[in-house]
Every structure is written in C-alpha cells, then in structure tokens.
Coordinates of C-alpha atoms and ligand atoms in Angstrom, one line a residue:
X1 CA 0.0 0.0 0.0
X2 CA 2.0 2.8 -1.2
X3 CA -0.7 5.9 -1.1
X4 CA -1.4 6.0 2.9
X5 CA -4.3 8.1 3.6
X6 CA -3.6 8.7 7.3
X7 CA 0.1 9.7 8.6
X8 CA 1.1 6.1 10.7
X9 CA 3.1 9.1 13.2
X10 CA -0.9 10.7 13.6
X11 CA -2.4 7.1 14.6
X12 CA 0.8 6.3 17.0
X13 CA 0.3 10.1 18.4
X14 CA -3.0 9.5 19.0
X15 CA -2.4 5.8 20.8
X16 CA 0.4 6.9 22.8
X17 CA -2.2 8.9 24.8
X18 CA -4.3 6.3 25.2
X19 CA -2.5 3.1 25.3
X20 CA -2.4 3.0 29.1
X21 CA -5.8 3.3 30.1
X22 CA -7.1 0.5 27.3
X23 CA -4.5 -2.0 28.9
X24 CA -5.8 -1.4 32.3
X25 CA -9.2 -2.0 30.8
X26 CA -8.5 -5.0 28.7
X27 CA -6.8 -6.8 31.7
X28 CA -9.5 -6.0 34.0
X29 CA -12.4 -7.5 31.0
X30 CA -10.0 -10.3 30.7
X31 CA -10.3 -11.1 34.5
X32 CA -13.6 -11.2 34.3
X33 CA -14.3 -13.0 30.9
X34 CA -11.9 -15.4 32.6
X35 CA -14.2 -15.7 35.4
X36 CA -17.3 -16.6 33.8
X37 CA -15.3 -19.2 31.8
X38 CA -14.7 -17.0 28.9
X39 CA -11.3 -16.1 26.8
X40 CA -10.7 -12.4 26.0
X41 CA -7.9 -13.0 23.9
X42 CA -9.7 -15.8 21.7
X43 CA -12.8 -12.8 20.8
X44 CA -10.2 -10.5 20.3
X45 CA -8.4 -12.8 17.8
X46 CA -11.8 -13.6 16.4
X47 CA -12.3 -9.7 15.9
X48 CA -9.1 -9.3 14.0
X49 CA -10.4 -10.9 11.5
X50 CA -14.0 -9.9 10.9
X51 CA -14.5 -7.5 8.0
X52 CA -17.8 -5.7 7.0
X53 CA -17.8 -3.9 3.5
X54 CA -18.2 -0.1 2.8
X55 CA -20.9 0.9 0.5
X56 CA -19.6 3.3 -2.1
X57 CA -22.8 5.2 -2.3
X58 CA -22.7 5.6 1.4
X59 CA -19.4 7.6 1.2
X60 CA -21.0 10.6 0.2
X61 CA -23.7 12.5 2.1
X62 CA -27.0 10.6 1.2
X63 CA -30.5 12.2 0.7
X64 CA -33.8 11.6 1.1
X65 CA -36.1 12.5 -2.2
X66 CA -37.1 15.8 0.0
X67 CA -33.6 16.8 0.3
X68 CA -29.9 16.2 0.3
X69 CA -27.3 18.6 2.3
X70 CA -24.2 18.4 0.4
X71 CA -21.4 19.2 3.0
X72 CA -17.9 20.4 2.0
X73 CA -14.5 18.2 0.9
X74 CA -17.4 14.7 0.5
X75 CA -16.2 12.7 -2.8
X76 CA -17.3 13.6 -5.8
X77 CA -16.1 10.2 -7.3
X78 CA -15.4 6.5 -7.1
X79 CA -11.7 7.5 -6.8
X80 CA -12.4 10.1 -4.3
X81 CA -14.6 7.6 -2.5
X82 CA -11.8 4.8 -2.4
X83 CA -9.8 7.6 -0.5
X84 CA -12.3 8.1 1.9
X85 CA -12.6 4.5 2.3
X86 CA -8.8 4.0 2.9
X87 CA -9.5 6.3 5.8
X88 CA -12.0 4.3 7.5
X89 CA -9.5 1.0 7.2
X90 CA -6.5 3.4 8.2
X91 CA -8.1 3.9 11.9
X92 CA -10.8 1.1 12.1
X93 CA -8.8 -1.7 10.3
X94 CA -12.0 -4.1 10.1
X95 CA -13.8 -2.7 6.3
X96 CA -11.3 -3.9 4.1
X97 CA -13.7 -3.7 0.6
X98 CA -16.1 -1.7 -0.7
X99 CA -19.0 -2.8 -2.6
X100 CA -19.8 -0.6 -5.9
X101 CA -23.0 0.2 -7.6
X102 CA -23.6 0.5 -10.9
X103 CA -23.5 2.9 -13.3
X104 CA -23.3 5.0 -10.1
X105 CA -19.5 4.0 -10.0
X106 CA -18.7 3.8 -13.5
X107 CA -15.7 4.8 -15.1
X108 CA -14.2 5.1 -18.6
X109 CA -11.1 2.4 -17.4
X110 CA -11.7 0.0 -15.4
X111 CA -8.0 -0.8 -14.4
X112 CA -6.9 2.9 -13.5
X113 CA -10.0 2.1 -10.7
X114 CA -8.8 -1.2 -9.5
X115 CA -5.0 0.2 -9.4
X116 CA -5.6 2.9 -7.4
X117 CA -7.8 0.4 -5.0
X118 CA -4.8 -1.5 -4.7
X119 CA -2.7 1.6 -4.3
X120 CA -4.9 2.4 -1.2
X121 CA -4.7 -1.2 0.2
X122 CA -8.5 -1.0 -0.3
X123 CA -10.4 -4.6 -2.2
X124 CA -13.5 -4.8 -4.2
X125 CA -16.4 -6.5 -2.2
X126 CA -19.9 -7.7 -4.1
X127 CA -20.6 -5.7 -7.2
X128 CA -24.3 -4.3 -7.4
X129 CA -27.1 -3.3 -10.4
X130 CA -29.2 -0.8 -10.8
X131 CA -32.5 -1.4 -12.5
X132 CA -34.6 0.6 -10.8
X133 CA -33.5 4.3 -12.0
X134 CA -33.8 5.8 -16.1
X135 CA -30.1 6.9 -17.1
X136 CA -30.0 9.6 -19.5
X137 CA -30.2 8.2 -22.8
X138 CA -31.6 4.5 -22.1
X139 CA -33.5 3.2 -24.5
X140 CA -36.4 1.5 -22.6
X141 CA -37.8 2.8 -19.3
X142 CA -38.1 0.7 -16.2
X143 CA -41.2 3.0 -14.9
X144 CA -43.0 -0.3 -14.6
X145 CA -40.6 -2.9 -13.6
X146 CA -37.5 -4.2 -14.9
X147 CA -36.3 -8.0 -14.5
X148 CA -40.2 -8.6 -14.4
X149 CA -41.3 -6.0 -17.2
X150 CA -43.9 -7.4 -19.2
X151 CA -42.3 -5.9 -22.6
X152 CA -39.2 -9.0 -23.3
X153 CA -37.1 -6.1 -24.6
X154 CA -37.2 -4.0 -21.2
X155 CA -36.4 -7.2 -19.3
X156 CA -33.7 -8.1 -22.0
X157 CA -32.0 -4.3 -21.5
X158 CA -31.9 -5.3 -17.4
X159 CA -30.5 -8.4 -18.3
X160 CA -28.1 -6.7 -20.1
X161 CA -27.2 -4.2 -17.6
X162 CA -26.9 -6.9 -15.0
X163 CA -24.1 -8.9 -17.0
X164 CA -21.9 -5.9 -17.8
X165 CA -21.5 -5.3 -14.2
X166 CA -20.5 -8.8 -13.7
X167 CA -17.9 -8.4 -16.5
X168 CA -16.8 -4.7 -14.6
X169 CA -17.1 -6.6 -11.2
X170 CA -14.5 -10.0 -12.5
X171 CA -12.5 -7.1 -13.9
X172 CA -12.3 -5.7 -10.2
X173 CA -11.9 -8.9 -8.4
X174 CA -15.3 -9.0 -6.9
X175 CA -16.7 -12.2 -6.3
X176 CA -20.4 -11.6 -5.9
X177 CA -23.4 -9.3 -7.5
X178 CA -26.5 -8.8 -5.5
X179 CA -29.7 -8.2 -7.4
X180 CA -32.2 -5.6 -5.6
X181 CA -35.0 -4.6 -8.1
X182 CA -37.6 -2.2 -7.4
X183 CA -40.5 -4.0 -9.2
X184 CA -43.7 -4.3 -8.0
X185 CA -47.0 -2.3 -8.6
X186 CA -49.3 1.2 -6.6
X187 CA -52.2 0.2 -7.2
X188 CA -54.8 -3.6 -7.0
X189 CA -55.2 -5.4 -10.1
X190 CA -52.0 -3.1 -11.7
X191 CA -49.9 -6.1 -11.8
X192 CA -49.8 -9.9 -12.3
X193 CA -48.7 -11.1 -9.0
X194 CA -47.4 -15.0 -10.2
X195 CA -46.6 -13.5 -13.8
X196 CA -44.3 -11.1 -12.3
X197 CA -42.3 -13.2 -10.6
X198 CA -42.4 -16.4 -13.7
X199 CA -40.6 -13.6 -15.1
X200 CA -38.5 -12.1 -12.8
X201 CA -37.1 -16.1 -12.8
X202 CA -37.0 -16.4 -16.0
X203 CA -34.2 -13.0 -16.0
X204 CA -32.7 -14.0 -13.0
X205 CA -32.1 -17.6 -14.4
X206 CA -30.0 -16.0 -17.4
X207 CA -27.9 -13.5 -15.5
X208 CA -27.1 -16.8 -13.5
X209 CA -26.1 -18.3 -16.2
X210 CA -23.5 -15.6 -16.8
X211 CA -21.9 -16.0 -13.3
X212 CA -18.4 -17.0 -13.0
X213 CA -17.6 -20.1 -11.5
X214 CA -16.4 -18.9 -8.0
X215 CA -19.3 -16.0 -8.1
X216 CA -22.7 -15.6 -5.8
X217 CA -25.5 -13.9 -7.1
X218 CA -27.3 -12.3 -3.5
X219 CA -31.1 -11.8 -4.0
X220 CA -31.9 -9.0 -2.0
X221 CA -35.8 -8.6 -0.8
X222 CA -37.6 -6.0 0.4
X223 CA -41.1 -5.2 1.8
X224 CA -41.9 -2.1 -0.2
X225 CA -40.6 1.4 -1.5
X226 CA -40.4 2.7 -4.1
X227 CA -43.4 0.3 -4.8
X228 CA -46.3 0.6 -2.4
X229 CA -48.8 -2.0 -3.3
X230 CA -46.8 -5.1 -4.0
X231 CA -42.8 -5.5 -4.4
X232 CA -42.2 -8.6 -6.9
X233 CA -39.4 -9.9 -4.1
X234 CA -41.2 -8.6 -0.7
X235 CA -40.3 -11.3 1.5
X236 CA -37.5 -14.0 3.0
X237 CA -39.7 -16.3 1.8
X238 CA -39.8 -15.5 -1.5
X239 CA -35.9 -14.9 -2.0
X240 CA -35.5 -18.4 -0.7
X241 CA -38.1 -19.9 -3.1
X242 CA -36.2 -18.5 -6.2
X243 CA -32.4 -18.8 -4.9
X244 CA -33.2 -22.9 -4.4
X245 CA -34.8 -22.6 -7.3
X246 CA -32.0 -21.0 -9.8
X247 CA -28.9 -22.6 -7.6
X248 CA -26.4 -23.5 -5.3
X249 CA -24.5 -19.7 -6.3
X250 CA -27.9 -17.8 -5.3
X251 CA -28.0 -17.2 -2.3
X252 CA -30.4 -14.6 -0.2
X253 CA -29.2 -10.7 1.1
X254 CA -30.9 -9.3 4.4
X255 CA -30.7 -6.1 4.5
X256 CA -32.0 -5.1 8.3
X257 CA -34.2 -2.2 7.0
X258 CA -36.3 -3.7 4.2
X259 CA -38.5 -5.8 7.1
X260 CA -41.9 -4.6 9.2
X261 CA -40.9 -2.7 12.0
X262 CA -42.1 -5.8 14.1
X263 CA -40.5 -8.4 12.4
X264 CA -38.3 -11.0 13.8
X265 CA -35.3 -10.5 11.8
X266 CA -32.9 -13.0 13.8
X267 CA -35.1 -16.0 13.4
X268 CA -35.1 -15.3 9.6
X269 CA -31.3 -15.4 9.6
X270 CA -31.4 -18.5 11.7
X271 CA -33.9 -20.1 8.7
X272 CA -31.8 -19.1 5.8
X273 CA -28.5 -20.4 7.4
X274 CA -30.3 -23.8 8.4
X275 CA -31.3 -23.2 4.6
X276 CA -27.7 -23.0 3.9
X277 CA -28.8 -20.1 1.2
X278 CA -26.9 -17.1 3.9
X279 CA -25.4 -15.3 1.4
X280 CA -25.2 -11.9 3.0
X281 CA -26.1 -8.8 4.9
X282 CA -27.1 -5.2 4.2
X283 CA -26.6 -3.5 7.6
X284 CA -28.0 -0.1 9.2
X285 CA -30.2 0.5 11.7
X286 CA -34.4 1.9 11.4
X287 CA -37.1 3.2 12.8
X288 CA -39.8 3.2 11.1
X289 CA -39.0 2.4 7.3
X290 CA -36.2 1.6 5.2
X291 CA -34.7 4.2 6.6
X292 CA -30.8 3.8 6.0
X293 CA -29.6 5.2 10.0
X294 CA -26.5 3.8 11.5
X295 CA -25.8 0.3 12.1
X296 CA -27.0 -0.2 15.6
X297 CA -27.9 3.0 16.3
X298 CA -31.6 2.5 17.0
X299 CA -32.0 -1.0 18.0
X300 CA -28.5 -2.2 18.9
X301 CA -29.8 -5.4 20.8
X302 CA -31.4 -6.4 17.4
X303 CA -27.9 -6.3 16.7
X304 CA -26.5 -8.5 18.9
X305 CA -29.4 -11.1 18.4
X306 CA -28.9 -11.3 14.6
X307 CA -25.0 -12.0 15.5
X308 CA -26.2 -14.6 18.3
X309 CA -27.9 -16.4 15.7
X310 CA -24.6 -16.2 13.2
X311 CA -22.1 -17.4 16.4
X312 CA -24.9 -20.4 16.1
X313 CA -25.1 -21.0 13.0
X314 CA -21.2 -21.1 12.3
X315 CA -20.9 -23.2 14.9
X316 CA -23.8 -25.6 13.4
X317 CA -22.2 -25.8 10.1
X318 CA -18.7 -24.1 10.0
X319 CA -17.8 -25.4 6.4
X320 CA -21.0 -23.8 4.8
X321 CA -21.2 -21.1 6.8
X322 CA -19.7 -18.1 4.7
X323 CA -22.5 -14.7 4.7
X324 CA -20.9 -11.5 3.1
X325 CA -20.9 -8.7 5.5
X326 CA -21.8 -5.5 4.0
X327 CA -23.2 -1.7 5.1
X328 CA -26.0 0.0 3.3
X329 CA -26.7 3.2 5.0
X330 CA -27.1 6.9 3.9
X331 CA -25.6 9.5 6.1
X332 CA -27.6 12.7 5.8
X333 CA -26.9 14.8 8.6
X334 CA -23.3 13.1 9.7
X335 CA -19.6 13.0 7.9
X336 CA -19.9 9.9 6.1
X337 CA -16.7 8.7 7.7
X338 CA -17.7 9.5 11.1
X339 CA -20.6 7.3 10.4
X340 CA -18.8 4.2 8.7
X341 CA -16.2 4.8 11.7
X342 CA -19.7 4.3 14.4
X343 CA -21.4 1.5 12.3
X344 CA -18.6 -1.0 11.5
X345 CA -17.4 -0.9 15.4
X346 CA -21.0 -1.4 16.1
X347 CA -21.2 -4.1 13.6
X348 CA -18.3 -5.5 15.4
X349 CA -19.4 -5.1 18.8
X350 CA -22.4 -7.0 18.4
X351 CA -20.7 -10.1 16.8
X352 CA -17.7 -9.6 19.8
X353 CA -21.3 -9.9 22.5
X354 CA -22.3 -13.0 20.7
X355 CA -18.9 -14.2 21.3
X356 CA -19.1 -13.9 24.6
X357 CA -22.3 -15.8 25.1
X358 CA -22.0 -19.2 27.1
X359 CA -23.3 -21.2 24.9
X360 CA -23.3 -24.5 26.6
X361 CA -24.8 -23.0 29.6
X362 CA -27.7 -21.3 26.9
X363 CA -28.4 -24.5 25.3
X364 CA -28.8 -26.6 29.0
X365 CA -31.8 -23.6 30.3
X366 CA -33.0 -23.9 26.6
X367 CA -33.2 -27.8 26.8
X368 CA -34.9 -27.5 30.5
X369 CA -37.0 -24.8 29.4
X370 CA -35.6 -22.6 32.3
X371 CA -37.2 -19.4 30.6
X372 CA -35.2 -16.4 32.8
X373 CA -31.7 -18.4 33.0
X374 CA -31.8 -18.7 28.9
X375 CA -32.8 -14.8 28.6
X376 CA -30.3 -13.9 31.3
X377 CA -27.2 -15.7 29.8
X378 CA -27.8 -13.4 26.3
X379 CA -28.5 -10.6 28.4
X380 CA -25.5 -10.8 30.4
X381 CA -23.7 -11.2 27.1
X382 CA -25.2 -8.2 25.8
X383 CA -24.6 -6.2 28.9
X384 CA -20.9 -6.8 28.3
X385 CA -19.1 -3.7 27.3
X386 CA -16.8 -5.3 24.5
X387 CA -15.1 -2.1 23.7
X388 CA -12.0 -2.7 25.1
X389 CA -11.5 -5.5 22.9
X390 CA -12.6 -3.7 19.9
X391 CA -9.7 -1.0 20.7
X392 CA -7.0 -3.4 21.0
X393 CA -7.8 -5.6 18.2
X394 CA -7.8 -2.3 16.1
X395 CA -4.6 -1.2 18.0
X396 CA -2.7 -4.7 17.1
X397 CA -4.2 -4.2 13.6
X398 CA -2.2 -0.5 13.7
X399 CA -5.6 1.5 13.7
X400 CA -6.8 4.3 15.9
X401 CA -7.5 3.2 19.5
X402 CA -10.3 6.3 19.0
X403 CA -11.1 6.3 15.5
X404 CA -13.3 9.4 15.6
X405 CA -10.7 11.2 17.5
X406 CA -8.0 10.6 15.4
X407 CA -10.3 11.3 12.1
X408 CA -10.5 14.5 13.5
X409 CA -7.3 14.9 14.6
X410 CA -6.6 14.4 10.6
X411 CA -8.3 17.3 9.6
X412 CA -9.1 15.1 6.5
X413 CA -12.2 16.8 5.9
X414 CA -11.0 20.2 6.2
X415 CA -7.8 19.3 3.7
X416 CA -10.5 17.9 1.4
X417 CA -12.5 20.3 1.3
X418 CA -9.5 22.5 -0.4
X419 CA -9.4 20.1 -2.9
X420 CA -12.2 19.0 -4.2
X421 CA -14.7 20.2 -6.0
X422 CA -18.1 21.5 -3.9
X423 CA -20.9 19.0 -4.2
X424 CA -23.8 21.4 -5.8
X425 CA -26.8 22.1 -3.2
X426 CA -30.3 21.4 -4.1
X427 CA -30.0 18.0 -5.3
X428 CA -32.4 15.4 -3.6
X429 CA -31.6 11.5 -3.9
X430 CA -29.9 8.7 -1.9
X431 CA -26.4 9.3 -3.7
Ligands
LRH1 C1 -32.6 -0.7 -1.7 C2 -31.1 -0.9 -1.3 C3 -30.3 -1.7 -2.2 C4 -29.4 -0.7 -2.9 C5 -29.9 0.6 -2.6 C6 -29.0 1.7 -2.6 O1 -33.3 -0.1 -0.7 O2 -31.1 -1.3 0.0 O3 -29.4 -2.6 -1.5 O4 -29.2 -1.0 -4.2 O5 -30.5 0.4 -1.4
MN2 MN1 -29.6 -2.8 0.7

C-alpha cells in the first residue's frame, strides 16, 4: 500500500495517549471474561479478522427525495470515495472492501480504478445493479418494472445491464453481484402477481447463467418502497423460493431495513443459514422504514441477536457457513466517515457480544426450558461492554485506539475540502 491516507506518526500520536488506560481495561475484561469461563484473547483474535464492507454510495452524504445537504470536501467520485474509504481501514482496520454500484460507480477504465484500490490497500467486495433508475439516454424505461417488465425487450436491457456489471465486477476482483430490483405495482389489479415473478425467474435464471464459477448472485428482498402495493421480491420467503430454485450460487441478502418494523429478523437469519442459502447482509439500523440510520444505532440489541444467531449457525455448520458482511446506510446529517467509523465498530461489537455468550450454559436452560436463565445468559452477554476488545484488536491491527478522534485529529475533511470540488446544493436522492 503505497498511497497511505492517514500519517502512521498521527495514529501512533493519537495511541500513545491512550494506550495505558485500554491495557488497564483489557486486563481488568479479561479477569472477568476469565471468570465466567470466557477467553478475551480468543474474541479478540476472532475480531481481528472480521470485515464488514463499505458501500460506495454511502461515502457521500446521502438524501432523502425531499432533500440532500451536500457538506464540504465529501467525494465527488469513485476515486475520491476509495480515498475516503482508505481512511475508514486506516483507523478502524475491520472494512477492508467496498461494494460498488452500478452505473453510479462507472468509469471510462476499469484498471486505472482497480489500481488505485490497490494503491490504497482497499479490495472490491460484491458488485451491485441498478434497475430501478432511467439513465440519460436509455433506450427502454423501467417506470414499470424491470427483470419482471412485461415488454421482453425492457427485461432483455436489465439483463443486459446486470451482466456488464459482472464483466466490470470480475475485472475488479469481486466475487459476488447482488440483485435488488424495485418492481412491484401502486395500485390492486396493476400487476400480475405470479406473472411477475415467472418472469423475474425467468431474467434471473440468465444472468445466473453468466456468473463465474467462484461468483454468488445475492437476492436481495424487500417489503416495499419505491413500490407501495406489491414488491415482486417482498419477502424471505420468496428470495429463498427463487435462490433454491436458480442454484447452489444464489444465495439470499438481508438487508436489516427492508423488514416490518415488528419483524423477527434473527429468526429469519437462523432459517436461511439452516437453509444453507446465507449469502449476505445489508446493515443499518431503522425506525420506522427503510430508513438507512446507523448500524445499531436504533435498535443495537437487534444487533446483537442477529450475530447470536450467526455465532450459532457457524458453529452448526462451520464449512457452509460463509455470509458477506456489508453496510448500506445513507448519512444525511453526519460526515460519512464518522458514520462508517460508528457503524462498523458497532457491527463488530455486536458479533464480539455474541462471542461472549456461554453457549453450553444457553443450550442446558434452553433444553430445561428454564425461561429467565436462557434470557439472562444473552443478556448478560449483551450487557458486556466489549469495547476494550474492539480498541485493542484495532490497536494490534495499527488502527486508531479512538477512531473518531484521530479522524479529527486528521483534519481530512477540512484538507478535502481544499481540494475537491463542492458538491452542488439542491440536489435530492440517496447518492
Ligand atoms: C434498496 C437498497 C439496495 C441498494 C440501494 C442503494 O433499498 O437497500 O441494496 O441498491 O438500497
Ligand atoms: Mn440494501
């Protein structure tokens, strides 16, 4: 890595002032982790190696489609974005990729992109389409649908579109595209319900057919937006139905937001890995829709109980057991790095809970049905403040024991903000 985004001497600075008081910390966690039968340093070796992915559309300030508040020195490019995204691995050392979007990310040479990703120390995660916006200049319109579009040529152009960014993604080194399609209907009786999805199979089953060997295709579902009536792929249940059906390299996406409020996203993630059809994750954090907030900054112990079920499932079937961890937020009010910075800790921080969990104990109250001694060994698990492990992990990794201070500290934004160009205001959108 020959372009470093963040002066080594600014992270060591930043340590150095630091270093003492996370020792004293660890050591005292790793007493009582010991205690309760529990190895500090195992999690912490367990951490070094989790990675999430970096969505490049969530490098820039997002919108909303009232609004979007540029703010000044935010990339204005995918190369740009791979520089902000070098900063994020520089202090957090634990989002290693980033996962592109199409034609959002699209350049003129494709190699210039992936050599300055290398030059950054920064990889290509799962590569993703986009059928559910017009570009200027494209022939057919996907106003009403796109993989399931009723007009052959519309559904032809999608497949199209789907295949080039495999051929941009192999060119990248990805090894995955996941496939989120808008398609659905407003309005009773607009749509075919079982036509629409005959032929959103029928598309799906020839951009399969273009996959590489080693590639996943991720089938991402989602209850509604920008359809309001009926979304072709609403439901778990119906990614599952068409990733058994097309084969073994589908596989199903869960992104956390595109559920009811109410839903009970853990046990679906349990049911897909027993499926053995995990292929991957979407984190961020809602309220109320798909709302796109932090990772865990809503509903952290929803969090934590999607990771218990992963610890499980891993443990269940540690040879199948291989889900893509990615983000997919959009940071309207906050410095997009700030934001990655908060969300992939929290990410990690609910996996390094579930790793704490006593699972042998858990299984014994389970199998006697002792209701209170089951919820209180997650609970204590959850009440377990695993930052110290987090900090040393991204310490021994040569990160920021305080990402967010050292980001500051950097003044990247600031120096940014000399040099690139300002992001024009008005605009409304997610990217
Ligand atoms: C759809 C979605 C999908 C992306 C888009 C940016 O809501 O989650 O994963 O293509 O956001
Ligand atoms: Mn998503």
């Amino acid at each position: 890595m020959d372009d470093a985004v963040m002066p080594p001497d600014l992270i060591e600075r930043e340590n150095a002032i630091r270093l003492d008081a996370l020792e004293d910390e660890y050591e005292s966690l790793g007493r009582a982790l010991d205690r309760r039968g529990g190895s500090i340093d195992r999690i912490k070796d367990a951490l070094k190696g989790f990675a999430v992915a970096i969505p490049s559309w969530g490098v820039g300030v997002g919108g909303t489609r009232f609004a979007k508040f540029p703010i000044a020195g935010e990339p204005t490019n995918i190369f740009e974005k791979l520089e902000d995204c070098a900063v994020v691995q520089a202090l957090g050392r634990n989002t290693p990729t980033v996962s592109t979007h199409f034609p959002w990310d699209k350049v003129d040479d494709v190699t210039a992109l992936k050599e300055k990703a290398q030059g950054l120390g920064i990889g290509f995660d799962a590569v993703n389409s986009n059928t559910f916006q017009d570009q200027p200049g494209q022939p057919l319109s996907y106003k009403y649908g796109s993989l399931t579009h009723t007009d052959p040529a519309v559904r032809d152009q999608a497949v199209r579109h789907n295949i080039e960014c495999i051929e941009i993604g192999k060119a990248l080194g990805s090894e995955a595209i996941t496939v989120w399609i808008a398609d659905g209907s407003n309005f009773p009786g607009q749509s075919d319900l079982t036509g629409a999805l005959d032929r959103y199979l029928d598309s799906m089953a020839r951009i399969y057919a273009a996959l590489p060997a080693d590639w996943r295709m991720f089938i991402e579902h989602k209850l509604y937006e920008p359809a309001f009536y009926s979304t072709v792929v609403s439901d778990w249940g119906t990614s599952l139905m068409c990733a058994q059906q097309l084969g073994d390299k589908a596989q199903c996406l869960v992104d956390l937001g595109h559920h009811a409020p109410t839903v009970n996203i853990e046990q679906i993630v349990a049911r897909l890995a027993r499926a053995k059809k995990l292929g991957g994750f979407h984190f961020n954090d809602s309220k109320y829709g798909d709302d796109d907030l932090d990772s865990g900054s809503i509903n952290p112990h929803q969090l934590f109980l999607v990771f218990n079920e992963l610890v499980e499932a891993e443990r269940r079937d540690p040879a199948g057991f291989r889900p893509a961890y990615m983000l997919d937020q959009s940071h309207n009010v906050t410095d997009p790095i700030e934001s990655l910075l908060n969300s992939a800790a929290a990410v990690v921080a609910a996996h390094a809970r579930a790793l704490v969990v006593d699972r042998d104990a858990l299984g014994e109250h389970q199998q006697a049905n002792d209701v209170v001694m089951g919820f209180n060994v997650l609970r204590r698990a959850y009440d377990t403040d695993v930052t110290p492990i987090l900090a040393m992990a991204r310490y021994e990794l040569g990160g920021a024991i305080d990402p967010i201070a050292a980001y500051r500290a950097s003044e990247w934004r600031a120096r940014k903000a000399q040099e690139r160009k300002p992001v024009a205001v008005g605009q409304a959108g997610i990217v």
